[in-house]
Coordinates of C-alpha atoms in Angstrom, one line a residue:
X1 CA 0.0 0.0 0.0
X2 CA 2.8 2.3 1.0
X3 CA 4.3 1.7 -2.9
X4 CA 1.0 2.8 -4.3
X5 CA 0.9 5.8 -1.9
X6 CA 4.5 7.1 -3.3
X7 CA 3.5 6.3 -6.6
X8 CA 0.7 8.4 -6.7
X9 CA 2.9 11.2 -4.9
X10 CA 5.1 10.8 -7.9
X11 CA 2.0 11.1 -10.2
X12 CA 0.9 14.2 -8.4
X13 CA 4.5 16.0 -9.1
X14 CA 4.5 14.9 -12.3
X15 CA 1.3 16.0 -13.6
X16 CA 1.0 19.5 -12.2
X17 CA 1.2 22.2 -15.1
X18 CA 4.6 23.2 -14.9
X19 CA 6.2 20.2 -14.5
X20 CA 4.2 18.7 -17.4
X21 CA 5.2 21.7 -19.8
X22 CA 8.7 20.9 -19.0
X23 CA 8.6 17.5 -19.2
X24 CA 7.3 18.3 -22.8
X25 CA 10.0 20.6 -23.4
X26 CA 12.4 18.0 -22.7
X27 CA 10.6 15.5 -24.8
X28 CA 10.9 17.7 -27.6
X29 CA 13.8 19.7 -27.3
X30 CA 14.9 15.7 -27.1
X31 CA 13.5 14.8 -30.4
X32 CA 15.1 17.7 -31.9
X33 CA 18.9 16.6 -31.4
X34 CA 17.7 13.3 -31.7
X35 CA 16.8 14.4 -35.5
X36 CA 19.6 16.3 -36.2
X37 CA 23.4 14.4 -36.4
X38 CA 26.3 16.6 -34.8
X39 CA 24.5 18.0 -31.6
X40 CA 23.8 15.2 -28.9
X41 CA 22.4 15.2 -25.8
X42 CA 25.6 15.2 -24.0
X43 CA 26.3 18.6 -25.2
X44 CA 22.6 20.2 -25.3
X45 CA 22.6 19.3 -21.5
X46 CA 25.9 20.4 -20.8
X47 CA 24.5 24.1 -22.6
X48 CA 21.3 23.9 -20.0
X49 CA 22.8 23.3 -17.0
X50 CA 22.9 26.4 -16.1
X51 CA 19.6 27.7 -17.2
X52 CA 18.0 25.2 -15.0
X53 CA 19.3 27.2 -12.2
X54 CA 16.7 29.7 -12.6
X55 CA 13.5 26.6 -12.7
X56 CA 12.1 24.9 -9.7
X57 CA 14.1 21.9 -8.8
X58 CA 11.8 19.2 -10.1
X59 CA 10.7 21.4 -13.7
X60 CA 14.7 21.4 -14.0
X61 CA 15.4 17.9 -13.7
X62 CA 12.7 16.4 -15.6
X63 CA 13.3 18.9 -18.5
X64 CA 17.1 17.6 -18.7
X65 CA 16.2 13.7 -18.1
X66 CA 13.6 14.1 -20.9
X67 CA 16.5 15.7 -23.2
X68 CA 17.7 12.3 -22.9
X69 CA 15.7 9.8 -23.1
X70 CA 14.4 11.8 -25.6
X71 CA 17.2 11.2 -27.7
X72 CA 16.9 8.0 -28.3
X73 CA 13.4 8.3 -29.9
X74 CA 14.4 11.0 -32.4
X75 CA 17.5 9.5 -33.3
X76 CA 15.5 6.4 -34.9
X77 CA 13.2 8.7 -37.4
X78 CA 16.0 9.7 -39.4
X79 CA 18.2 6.1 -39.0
X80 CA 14.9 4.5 -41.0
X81 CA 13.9 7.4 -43.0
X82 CA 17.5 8.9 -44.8
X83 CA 19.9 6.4 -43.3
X84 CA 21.2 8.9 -41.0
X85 CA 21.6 8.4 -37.7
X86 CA 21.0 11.5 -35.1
X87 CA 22.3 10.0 -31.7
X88 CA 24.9 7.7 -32.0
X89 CA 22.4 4.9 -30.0
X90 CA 20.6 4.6 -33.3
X91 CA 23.6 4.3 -36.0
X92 CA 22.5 -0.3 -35.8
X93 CA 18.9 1.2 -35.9
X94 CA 19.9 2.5 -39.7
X95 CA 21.0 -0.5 -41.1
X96 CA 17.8 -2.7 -40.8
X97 CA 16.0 0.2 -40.9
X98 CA 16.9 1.9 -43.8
X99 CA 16.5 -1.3 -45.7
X100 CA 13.0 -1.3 -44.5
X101 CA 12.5 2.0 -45.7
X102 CA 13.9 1.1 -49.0
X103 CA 11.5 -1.6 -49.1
X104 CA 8.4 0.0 -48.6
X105 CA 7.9 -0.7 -44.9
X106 CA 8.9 2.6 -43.4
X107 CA 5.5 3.3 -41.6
X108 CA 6.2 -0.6 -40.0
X109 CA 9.9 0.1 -39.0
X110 CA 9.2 3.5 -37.4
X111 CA 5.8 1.9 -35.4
X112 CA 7.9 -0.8 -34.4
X113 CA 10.8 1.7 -32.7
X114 CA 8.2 4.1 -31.5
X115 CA 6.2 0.9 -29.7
X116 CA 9.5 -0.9 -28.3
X117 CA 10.8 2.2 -27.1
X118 CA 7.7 3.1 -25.0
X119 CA 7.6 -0.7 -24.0
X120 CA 11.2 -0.7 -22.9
X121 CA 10.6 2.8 -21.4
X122 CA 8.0 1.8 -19.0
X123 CA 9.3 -1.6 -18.1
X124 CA 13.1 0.8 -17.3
X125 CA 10.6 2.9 -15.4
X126 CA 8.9 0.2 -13.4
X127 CA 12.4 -1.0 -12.6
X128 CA 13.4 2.3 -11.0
X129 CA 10.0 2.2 -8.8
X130 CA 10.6 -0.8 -7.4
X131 CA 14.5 -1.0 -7.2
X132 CA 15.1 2.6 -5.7
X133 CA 13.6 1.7 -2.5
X134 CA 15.6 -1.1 -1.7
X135 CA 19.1 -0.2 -3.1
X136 CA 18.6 2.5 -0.7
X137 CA 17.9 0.8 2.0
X138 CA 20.8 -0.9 1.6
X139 CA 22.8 2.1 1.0
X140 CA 22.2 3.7 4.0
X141 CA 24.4 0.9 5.7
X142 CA 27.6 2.3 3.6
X143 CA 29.6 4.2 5.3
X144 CA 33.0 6.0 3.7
X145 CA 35.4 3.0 3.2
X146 CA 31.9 1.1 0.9
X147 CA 31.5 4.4 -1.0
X148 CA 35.6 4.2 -1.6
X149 CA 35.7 0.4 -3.0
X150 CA 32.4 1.2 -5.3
X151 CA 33.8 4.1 -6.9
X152 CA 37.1 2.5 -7.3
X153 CA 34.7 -0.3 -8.9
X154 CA 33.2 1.8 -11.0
X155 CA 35.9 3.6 -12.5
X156 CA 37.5 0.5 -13.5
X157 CA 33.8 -0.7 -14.9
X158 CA 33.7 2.3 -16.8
X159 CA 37.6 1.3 -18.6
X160 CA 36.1 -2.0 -19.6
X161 CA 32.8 -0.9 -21.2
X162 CA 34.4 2.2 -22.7
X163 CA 35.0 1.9 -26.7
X164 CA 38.6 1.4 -27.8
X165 CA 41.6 0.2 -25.8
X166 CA 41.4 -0.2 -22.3
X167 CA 44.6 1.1 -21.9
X168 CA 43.4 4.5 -23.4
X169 CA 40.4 4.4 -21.2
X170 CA 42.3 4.1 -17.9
X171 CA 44.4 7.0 -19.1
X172 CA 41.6 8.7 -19.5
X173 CA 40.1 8.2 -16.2
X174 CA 43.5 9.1 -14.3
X175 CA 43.4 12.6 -16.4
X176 CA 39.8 13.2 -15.3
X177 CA 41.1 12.6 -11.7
X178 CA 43.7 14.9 -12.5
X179 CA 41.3 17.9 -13.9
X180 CA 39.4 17.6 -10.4
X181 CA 41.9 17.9 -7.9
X182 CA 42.8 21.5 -9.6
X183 CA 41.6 24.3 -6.9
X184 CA 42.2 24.6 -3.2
X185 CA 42.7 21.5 -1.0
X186 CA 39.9 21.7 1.7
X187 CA 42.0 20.8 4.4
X188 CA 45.2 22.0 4.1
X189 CA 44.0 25.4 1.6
X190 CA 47.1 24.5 -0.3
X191 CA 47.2 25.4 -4.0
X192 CA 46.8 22.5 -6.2
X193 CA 47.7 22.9 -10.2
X194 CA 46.0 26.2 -10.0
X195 CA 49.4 27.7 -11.4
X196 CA 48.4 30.9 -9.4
X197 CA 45.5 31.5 -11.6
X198 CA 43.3 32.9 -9.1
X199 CA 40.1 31.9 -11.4
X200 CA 41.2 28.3 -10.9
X201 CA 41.0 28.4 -6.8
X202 CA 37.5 27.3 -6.9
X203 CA 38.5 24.3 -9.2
X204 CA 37.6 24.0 -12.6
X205 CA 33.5 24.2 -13.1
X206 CA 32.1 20.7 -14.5
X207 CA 29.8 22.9 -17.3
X208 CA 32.9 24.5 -18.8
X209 CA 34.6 21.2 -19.1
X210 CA 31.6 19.3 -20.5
X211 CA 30.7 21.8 -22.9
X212 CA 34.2 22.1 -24.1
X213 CA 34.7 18.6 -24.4
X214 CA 31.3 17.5 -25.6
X215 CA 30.0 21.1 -26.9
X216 CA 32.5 22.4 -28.8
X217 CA 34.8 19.6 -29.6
X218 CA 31.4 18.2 -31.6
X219 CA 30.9 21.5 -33.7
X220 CA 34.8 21.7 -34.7
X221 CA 34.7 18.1 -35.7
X222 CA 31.6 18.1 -37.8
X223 CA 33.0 21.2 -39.7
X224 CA 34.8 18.5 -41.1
X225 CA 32.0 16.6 -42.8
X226 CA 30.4 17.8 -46.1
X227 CA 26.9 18.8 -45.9
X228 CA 26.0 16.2 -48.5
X229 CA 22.5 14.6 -46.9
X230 CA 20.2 13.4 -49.3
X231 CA 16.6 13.0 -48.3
X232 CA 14.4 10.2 -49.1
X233 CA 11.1 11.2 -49.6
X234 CA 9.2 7.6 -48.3
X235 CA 5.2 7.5 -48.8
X236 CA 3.9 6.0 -45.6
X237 CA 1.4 3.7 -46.7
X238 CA 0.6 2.6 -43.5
X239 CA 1.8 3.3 -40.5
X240 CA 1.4 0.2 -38.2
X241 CA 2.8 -2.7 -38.3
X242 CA 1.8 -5.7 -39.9
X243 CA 0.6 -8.9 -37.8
X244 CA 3.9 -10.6 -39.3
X245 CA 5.9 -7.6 -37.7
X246 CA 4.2 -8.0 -34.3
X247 CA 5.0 -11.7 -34.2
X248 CA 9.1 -11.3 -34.7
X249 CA 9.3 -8.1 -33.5
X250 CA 8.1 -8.3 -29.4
X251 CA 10.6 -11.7 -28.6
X252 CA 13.2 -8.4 -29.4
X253 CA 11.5 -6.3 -27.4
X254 CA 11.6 -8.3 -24.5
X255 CA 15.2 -9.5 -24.9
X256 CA 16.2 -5.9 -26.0
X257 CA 14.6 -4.7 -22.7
X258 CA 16.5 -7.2 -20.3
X259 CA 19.9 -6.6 -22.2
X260 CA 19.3 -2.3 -22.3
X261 CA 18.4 -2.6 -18.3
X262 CA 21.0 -4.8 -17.1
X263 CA 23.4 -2.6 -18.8
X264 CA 22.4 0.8 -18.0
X265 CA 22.7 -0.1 -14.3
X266 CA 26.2 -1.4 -14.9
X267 CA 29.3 1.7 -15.0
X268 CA 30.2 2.7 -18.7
X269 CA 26.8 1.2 -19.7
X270 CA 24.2 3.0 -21.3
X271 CA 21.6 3.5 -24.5
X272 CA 24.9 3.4 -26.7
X273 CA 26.3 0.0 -25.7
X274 CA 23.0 -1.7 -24.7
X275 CA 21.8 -1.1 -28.4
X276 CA 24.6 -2.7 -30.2
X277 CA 24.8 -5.5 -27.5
X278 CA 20.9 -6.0 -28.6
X279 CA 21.5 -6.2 -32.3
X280 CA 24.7 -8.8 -31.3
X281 CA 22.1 -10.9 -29.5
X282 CA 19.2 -10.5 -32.1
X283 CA 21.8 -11.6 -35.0
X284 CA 22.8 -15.0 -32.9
X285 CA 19.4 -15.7 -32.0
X286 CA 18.0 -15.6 -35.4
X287 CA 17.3 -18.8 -36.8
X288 CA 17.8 -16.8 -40.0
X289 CA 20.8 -14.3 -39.2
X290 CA 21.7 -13.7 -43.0
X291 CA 18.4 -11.4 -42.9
X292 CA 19.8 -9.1 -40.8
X293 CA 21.2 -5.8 -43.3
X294 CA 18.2 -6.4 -45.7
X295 CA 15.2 -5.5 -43.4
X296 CA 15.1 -7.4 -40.2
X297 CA 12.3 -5.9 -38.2
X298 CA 14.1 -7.9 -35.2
X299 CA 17.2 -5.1 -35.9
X300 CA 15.2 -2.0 -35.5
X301 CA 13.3 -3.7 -32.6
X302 CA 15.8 -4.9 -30.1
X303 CA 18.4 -2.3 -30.6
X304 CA 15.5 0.2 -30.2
X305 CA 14.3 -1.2 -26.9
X306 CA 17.4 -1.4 -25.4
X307 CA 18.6 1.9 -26.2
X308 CA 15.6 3.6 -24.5
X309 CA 15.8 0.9 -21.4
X310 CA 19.8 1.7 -21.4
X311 CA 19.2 5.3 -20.8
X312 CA 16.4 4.9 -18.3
X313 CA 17.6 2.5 -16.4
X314 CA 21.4 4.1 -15.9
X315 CA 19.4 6.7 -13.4
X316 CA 19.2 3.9 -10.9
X317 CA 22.5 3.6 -9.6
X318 CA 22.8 7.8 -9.4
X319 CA 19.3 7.8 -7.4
X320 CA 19.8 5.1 -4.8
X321 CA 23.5 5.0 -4.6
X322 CA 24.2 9.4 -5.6
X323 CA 26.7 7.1 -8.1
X324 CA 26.4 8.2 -11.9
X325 CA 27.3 5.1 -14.1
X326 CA 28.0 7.7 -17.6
X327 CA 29.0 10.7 -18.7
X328 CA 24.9 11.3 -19.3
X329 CA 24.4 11.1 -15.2
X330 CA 27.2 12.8 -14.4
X331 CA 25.6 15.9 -16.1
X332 CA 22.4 14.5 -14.3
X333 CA 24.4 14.8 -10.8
X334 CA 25.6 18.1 -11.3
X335 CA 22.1 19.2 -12.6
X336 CA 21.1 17.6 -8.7
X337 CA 23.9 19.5 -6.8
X338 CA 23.0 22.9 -8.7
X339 CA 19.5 22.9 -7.2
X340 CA 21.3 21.4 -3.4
X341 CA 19.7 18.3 -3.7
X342 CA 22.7 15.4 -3.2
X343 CA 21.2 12.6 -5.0
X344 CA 21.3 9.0 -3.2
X345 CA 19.6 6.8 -0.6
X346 CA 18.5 10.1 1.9
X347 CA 16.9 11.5 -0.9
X348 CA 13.7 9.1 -1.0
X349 CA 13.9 9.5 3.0
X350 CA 13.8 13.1 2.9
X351 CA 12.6 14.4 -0.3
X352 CA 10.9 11.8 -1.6
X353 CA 8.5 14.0 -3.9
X354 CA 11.9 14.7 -6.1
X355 CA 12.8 10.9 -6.7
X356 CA 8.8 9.7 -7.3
X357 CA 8.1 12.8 -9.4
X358 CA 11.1 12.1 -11.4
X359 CA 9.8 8.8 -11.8
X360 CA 6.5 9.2 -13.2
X361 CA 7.4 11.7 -15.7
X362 CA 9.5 9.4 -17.2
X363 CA 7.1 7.5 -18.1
X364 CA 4.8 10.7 -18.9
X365 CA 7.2 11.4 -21.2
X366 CA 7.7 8.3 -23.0
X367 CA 3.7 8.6 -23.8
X368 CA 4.2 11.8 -25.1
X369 CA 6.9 10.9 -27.3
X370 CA 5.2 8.4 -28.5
X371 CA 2.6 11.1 -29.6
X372 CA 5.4 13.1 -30.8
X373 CA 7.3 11.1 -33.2
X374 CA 4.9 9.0 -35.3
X375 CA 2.6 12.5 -36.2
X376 CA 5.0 14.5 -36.6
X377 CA 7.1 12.5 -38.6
X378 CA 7.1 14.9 -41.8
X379 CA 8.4 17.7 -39.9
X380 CA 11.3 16.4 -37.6
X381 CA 12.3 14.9 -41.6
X382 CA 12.3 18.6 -43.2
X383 CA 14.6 19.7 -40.4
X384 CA 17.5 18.2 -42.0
X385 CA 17.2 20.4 -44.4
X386 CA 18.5 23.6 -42.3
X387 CA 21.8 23.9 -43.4
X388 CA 24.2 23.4 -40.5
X389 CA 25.9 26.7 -41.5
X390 CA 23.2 27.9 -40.0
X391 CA 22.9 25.7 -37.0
X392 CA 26.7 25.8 -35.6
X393 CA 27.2 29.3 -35.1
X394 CA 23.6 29.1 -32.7
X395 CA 25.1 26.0 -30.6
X396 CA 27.8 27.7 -30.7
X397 CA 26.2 30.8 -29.6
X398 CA 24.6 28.9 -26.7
X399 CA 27.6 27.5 -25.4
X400 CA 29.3 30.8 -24.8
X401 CA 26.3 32.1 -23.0
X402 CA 25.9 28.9 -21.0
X403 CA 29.4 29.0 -19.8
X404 CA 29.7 32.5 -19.2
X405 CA 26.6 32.4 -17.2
X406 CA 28.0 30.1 -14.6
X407 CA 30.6 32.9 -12.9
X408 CA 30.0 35.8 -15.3
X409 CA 33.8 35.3 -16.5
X410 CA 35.3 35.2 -20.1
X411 CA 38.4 33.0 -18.5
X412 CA 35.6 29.8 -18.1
X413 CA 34.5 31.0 -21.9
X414 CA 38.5 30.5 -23.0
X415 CA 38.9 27.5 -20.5
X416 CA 35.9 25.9 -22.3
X417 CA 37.3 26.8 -25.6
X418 CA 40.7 24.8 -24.7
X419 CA 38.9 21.9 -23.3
X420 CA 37.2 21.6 -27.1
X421 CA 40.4 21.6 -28.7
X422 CA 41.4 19.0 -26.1
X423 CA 38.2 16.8 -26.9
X424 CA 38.9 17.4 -30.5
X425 CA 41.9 16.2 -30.3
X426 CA 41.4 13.1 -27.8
X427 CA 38.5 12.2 -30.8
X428 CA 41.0 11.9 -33.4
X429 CA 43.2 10.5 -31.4
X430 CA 40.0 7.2 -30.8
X431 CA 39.8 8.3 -26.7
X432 CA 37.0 8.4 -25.7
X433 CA 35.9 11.3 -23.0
X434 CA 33.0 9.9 -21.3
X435 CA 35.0 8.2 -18.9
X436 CA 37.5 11.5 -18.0
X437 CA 34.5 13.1 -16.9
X438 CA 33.3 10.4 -15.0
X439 CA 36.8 10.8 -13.6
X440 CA 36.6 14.2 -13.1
X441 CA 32.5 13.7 -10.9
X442 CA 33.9 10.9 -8.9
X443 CA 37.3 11.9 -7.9
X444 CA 36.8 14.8 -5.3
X445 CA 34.2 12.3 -3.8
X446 CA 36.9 9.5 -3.8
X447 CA 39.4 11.9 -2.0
X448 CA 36.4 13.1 0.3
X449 CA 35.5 9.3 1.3
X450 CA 39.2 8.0 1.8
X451 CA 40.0 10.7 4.2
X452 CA 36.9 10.5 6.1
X453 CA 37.6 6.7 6.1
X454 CA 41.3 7.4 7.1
X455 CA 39.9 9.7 10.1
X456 CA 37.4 7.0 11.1
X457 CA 40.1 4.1 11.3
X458 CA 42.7 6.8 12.9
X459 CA 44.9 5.9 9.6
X460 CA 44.5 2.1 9.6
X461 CA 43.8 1.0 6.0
X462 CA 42.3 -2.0 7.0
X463 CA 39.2 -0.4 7.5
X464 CA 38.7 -1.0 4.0
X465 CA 39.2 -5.0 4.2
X466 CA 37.8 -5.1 7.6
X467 CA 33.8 -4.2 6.7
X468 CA 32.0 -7.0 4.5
X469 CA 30.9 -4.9 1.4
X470 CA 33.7 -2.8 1.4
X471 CA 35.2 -6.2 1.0
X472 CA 33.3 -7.7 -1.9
X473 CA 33.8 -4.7 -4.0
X474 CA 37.2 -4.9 -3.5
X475 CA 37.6 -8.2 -4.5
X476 CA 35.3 -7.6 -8.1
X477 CA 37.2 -4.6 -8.5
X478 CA 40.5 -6.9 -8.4
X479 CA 38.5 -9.6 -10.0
X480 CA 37.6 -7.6 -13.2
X481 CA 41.3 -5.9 -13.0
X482 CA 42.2 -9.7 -13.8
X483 CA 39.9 -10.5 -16.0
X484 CA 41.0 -7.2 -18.2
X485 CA 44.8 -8.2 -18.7
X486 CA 44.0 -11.7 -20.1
X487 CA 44.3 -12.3 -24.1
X488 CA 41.1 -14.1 -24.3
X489 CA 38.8 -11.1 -22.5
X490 CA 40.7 -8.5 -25.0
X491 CA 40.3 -10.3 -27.9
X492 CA 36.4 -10.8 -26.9
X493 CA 35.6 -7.3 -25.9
X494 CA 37.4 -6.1 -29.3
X495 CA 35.2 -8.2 -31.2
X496 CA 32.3 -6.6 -29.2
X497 CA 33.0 -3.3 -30.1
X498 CA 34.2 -3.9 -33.6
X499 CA 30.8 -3.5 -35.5
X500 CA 30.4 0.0 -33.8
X501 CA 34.1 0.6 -34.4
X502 CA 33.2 0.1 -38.4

């Protein structure tokens, strides 16, 4: 009864006027850089962080986690329509569902992707309902020396799951560490790698680095590509699909969902990875694999479910544990600490309106996008044809107003500038920068937790060995370390990543 209670607290939040507008914002501010290649939710989010300052806490944080689940619905219109993949969760959506397109089942394909997302969607939802209760619960038992061996657990997560070398990864975890010891050290007020820059006493500000690496870094890199998109101008016959398409498309729905929520919880995970681990699965499971790249609807079906579950279900661990498990939380988290709300298992105890009224909009706004996409379909299609001469210089716009915002300061304008022609180059260089700013969240709240855990055990280390979870997480932490230098786990996870690598 006390489930149904907080679920219909959540409902209450959710619905209200304002918080309904915004979660329609989100949903189709959402759709909007799902349509359009080069933009991303990573660095629209980054770019509103600082206006949700200014918006009630809730209206804020729904707006942003509707930016981004969002996404993952508007990246799949242009993937089937004009082979052109918006969000980089949909780029195995295009190549089953182009082919459908081609074949004169466009209206099928794009039903299909709209219905498992909203499928996934809820299930991810449900998941969070009935999770978030008990991991926090048993998160309230963690003390400093748990929170140490989860994060060191969760960094090294992040390496394995992260595309391209491991060894690249790790490197760039240890910089992100790096960029967030830079300010004052709280307990000794020495100067650390501020090089007497006065503007860098306070540390560096997590919008100016995300919107350098992720903001700008994305519009210098697509001034590289030639504006040669060609449209195809589909008839939808029909726009539901055919009794046929039900009966092979829901089996990858279901098994899309269960891979897209397993690995959304996990660190690194996310709508990205869990949609080419779905189309991986789909192709083995097929008793007819050799369909797959000439019109599978099992291809736009399971990779669409579990791109949608992947990025709902990644909110769990940063609700109940105040833990973000991808670059996409992290922004989440910082969106949470802007408004004073630290995200984790007191939040449900003490502001328990925030967690269930986050909740039930996400599943608001998976019914409205629903809405939103099949309709509208026509129009989010015309808006490739803005020329992205004309679209740069507005992100780019944006960006300098977001991060000027923050402090009033041109120096965080110029810092952010620098950090883009650092994520430029990390991109060309294959290094991938979600896990440096994963680096860069967790790293003054790894410092924080060891000293407190230091202070605790009056500078006995064992305190970390001595406590049972602390313990366990240690040893998978060690255990995956092994499991990361041996030939046969390299050679596997390279093959995993080698479809998205092409």
């Amino acid at each position: 009864m006390e489930f149904l209670d907080l679920l219909s607290l959540g409902f209450s939040e959710a619905l209200t006027p304002t918080n309904l507008g915004f979660c329609l914002l989100g949903a189709l501010l959402g759709t909007l850089i799902g349509v359009l290649p080069g933009i991303g939710p990573t660095a629209t989010i980054a770019v509103l962080l600082p206006i949700t300052f200014y918006l009630p806490p809730l209206a804020g944080i729904i707006m942003l986690a509707g930016i981004y689940y969002g996404a993952q619905y508007g990246g799949s219109t242009t993937a089937i329509l004009v082979n052109l993949p918006g969000e980089a969760s949909s780029v195995v959506t295009a190549i089953d569902g182009y082919r459908m397109a081609r074949n004169g089942r466009a209206g099928s394909a794009l039903a299909v992707a709209a219905l498992g997302s909203f499928f996934a969607g809820t299930v991810a939802t449900f998941g969070i309902a009935i999770a978030g209760p008990t991991l926090s619960s048993f998160a309230l038992s963690f003390g400093p020396a748990e929170y140490v061996s989860l994060m060191l657990f969760g960094l090294l997560a992040a390496t394995v799951l992260a595309r391209g070398p491991v060894l690249k990864a790790i490197g760039m975890v240890l910089l992100g560490l790096l960029f967030g010891m830079v300010g004052i050290d709280a307990s000794s007020g020495e100067e650390r790698l501020t090089f007497s820059a006065v503007e860098l006493f306070d540390g560096i500000d997590f919008v100016v680095i995300a919107i350098g690496l992720f903001g700008f870094a994305e519009i210098i890199e697509n001034l590289e590509n030639h504006e040669a998109r060609g449209v195809l101008v589909t008839k939808l016959s029909r726009l539901w699909p055919t009794g046929e398409d039900f009966r092979r498309a829901w089996p990858a729905v279901l098994r899309g969902t269960g891979v897209g929520t397993f690995l959304g919880v996990l660190p690194g995970g996310g709508a990205t990875l869990a949609s080419f681990c779905a189309y991986s699965v789909e192709k083995k499971a097929s008793k007819n694999p050799k369909e797959f790249g000439n019109g599978a609807v099992e291809g736009v079906a399971g990779p669409e479910a579990a791109n949608n579950a992947g990025a709902q279900s990644s909110f769990i661990p940063l609700l109940t544990l105040g833990i973000p498990s991808n670059n996409m939380m992290a922004m989440m988290l910082s969106a949470f600490i802007i408004h004073g709300i630290t995200p984790g298992p007191t939040v449900l105890a003490t502001q328990p309106e925030i967690f269930w009224g986050l909740v039930a909009s996400m599943w608001v706004g998976n019914l409205m996008l629903v809405v939103i996409n099949l309709p509208l379909i026509g129009i989010w299609v015309k808006l490739l044809t803005v020329p992205y001469r004309l679209l740069y210089p507005a992100i780019l716009l944006f960006c300098c107003v977001g991060v000027y915002s923050i402090n009033n300061r041109i120096f965080d304008v110029v810092l952010a500038a620098g950090f883009g022609l650092l994520g430029y180059a990390f991109r060309k260089a294959k290094c991938e920068a979600g896990p440096l700013l994963l680096g860069f969240v967790l790293g003054p709240l790894l410092e924080t937790n060891i000293r407190r855990a230091m202070t605790i055990s009056h500078g006995d280390p064992g305190v970390f060995y001595e406590r049972p979870i602390s313990l366990l997480l240690l040893i998978a932490t060690v255990g995956m370390f092994v499991l990361m230098i041996l030939p046969s786990f390299r050679r596997t996870r390279q093959e995993a990543f080698q479809d998205e690598e092409a």
